[in-house]
CSV table of C-alpha atoms in Angstrom, one decimal:
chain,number,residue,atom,x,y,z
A,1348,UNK,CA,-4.7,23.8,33.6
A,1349,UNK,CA,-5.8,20.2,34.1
A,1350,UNK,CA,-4.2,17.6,36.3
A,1351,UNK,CA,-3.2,14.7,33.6
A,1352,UNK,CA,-5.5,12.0,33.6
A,1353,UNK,CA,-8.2,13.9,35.4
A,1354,UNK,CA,-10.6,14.4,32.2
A,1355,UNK,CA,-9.5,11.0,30.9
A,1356,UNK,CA,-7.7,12.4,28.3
A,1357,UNK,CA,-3.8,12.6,27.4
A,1358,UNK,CA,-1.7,14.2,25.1
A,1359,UNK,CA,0.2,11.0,23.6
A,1360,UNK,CA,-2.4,9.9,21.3
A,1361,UNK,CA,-2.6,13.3,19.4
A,1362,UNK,CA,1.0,14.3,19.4
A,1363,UNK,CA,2.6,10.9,19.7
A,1364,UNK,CA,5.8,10.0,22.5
A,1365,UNK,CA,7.6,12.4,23.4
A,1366,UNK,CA,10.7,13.7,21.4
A,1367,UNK,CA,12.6,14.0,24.4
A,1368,UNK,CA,12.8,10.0,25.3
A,1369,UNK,CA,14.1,7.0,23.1
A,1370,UNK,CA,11.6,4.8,22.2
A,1371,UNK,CA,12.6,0.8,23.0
A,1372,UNK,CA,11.5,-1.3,20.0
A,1373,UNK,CA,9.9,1.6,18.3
A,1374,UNK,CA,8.0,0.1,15.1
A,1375,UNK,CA,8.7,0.8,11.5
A,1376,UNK,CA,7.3,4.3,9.8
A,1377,UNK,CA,4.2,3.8,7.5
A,1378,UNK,CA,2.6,5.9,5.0
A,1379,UNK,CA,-1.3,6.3,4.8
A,1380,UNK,CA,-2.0,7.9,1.5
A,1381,UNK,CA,-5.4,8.8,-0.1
A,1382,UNK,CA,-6.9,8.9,-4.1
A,1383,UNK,CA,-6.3,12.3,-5.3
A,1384,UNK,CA,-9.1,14.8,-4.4
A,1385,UNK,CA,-11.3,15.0,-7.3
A,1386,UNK,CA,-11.9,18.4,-7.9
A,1387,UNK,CA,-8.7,19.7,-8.2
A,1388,UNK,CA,-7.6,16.8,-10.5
A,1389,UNK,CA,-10.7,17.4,-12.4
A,1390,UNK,CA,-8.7,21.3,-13.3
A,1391,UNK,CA,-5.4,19.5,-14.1
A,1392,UNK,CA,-3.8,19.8,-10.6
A,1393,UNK,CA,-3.0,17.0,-8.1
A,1394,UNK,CA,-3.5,17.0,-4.5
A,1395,UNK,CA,-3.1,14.0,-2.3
A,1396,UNK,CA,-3.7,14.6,1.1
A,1397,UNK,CA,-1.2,12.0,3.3
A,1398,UNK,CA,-0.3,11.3,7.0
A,1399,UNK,CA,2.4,9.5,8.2
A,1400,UNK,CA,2.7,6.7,11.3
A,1401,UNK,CA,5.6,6.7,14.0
A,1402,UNK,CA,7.7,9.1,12.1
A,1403,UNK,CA,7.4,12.9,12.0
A,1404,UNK,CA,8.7,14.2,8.6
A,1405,UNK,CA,10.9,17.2,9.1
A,1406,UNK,CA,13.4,18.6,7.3
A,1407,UNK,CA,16.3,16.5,8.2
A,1408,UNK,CA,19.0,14.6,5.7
A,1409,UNK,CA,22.4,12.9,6.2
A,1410,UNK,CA,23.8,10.0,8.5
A,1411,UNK,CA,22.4,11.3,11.5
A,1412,UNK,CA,18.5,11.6,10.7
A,1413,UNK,CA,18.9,7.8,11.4
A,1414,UNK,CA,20.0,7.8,15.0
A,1415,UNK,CA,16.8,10.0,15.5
A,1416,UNK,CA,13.9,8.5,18.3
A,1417,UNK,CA,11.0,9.2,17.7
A,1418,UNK,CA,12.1,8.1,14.2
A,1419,UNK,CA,12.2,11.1,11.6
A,1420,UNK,CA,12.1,11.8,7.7
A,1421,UNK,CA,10.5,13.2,4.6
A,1422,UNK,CA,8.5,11.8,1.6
A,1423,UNK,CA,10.0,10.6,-1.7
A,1424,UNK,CA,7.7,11.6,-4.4
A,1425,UNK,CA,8.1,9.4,-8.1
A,1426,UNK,CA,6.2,10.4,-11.0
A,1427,UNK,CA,5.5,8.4,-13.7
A,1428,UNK,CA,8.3,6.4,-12.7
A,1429,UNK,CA,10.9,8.7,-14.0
A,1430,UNK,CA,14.7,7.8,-12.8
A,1431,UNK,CA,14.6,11.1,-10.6
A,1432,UNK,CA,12.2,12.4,-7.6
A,1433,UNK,CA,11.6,14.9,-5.2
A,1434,UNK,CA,10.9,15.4,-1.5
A,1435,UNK,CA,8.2,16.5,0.5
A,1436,UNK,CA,9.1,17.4,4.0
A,1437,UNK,CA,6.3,20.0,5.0
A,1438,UNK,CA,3.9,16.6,5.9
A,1439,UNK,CA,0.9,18.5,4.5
A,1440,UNK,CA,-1.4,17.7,1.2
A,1441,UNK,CA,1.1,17.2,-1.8
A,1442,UNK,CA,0.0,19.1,-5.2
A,1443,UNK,CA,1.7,18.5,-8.5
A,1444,UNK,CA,0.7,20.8,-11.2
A,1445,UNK,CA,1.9,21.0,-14.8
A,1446,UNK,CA,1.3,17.3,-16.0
A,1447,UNK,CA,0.1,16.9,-19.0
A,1448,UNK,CA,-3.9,15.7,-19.6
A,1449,UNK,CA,-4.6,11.5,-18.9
A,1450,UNK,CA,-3.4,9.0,-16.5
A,1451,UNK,CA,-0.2,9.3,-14.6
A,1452,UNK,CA,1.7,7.1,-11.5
A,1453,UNK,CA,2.6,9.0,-8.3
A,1454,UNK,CA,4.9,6.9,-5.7
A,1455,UNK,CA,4.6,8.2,-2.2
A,1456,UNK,CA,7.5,6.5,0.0
């Protein structure tokens, strides 16, 4: 075991502040997704690798996932902009399969 600080290196910029402490002024979640990977899509199947930005997605839902700090959520996924979605709450690379051949709209939020 190290003594914190000694090596110059923390924790906080890996795992983020700590659950156990409200965040003052904590700033708004974003979403950094990328292009689909290539050669999957090229085989029919989607996979878009995305992290998210001061919020940890878990699987949480109702009132009280808003009272939450550190903030916390999951990812709304729209396709094609149909009228309905899904969720993604594992936070790891997203795959759709079973879209038909050609272009098609994915909506990460």
């Amino acid at each position: 075991m190290t003594t914190p600080g000694a090596s110059g290196q923390t924790a906080r910029p890996i795992k983020g502040p700590s659950p156990l402490i409200a965040i003052e002024d904590e700033p708004g979640p974003k979403l950094v997704v990328d292009l689909p990977l290539p050669e999957p899509l090229s085989h029919g199947l989607v996979f878009i690798q995305y992290r998210a930005e001061n919020i940890c997605i878990v699987s949480v839902f109702g009132g009280g996932a808003l009272q939450v700090s550190p903030c916390v959520g999951c990812v709304h996924v729209t396709v094609d902009d149909l009228p309905w979605h899904f969720i993604d709450k594992s936070g790891e690379t997203l795959t759709i399969v079973g879209l038909a051949a050609g272009r098609h709209k994915v909506l990460l939020e």
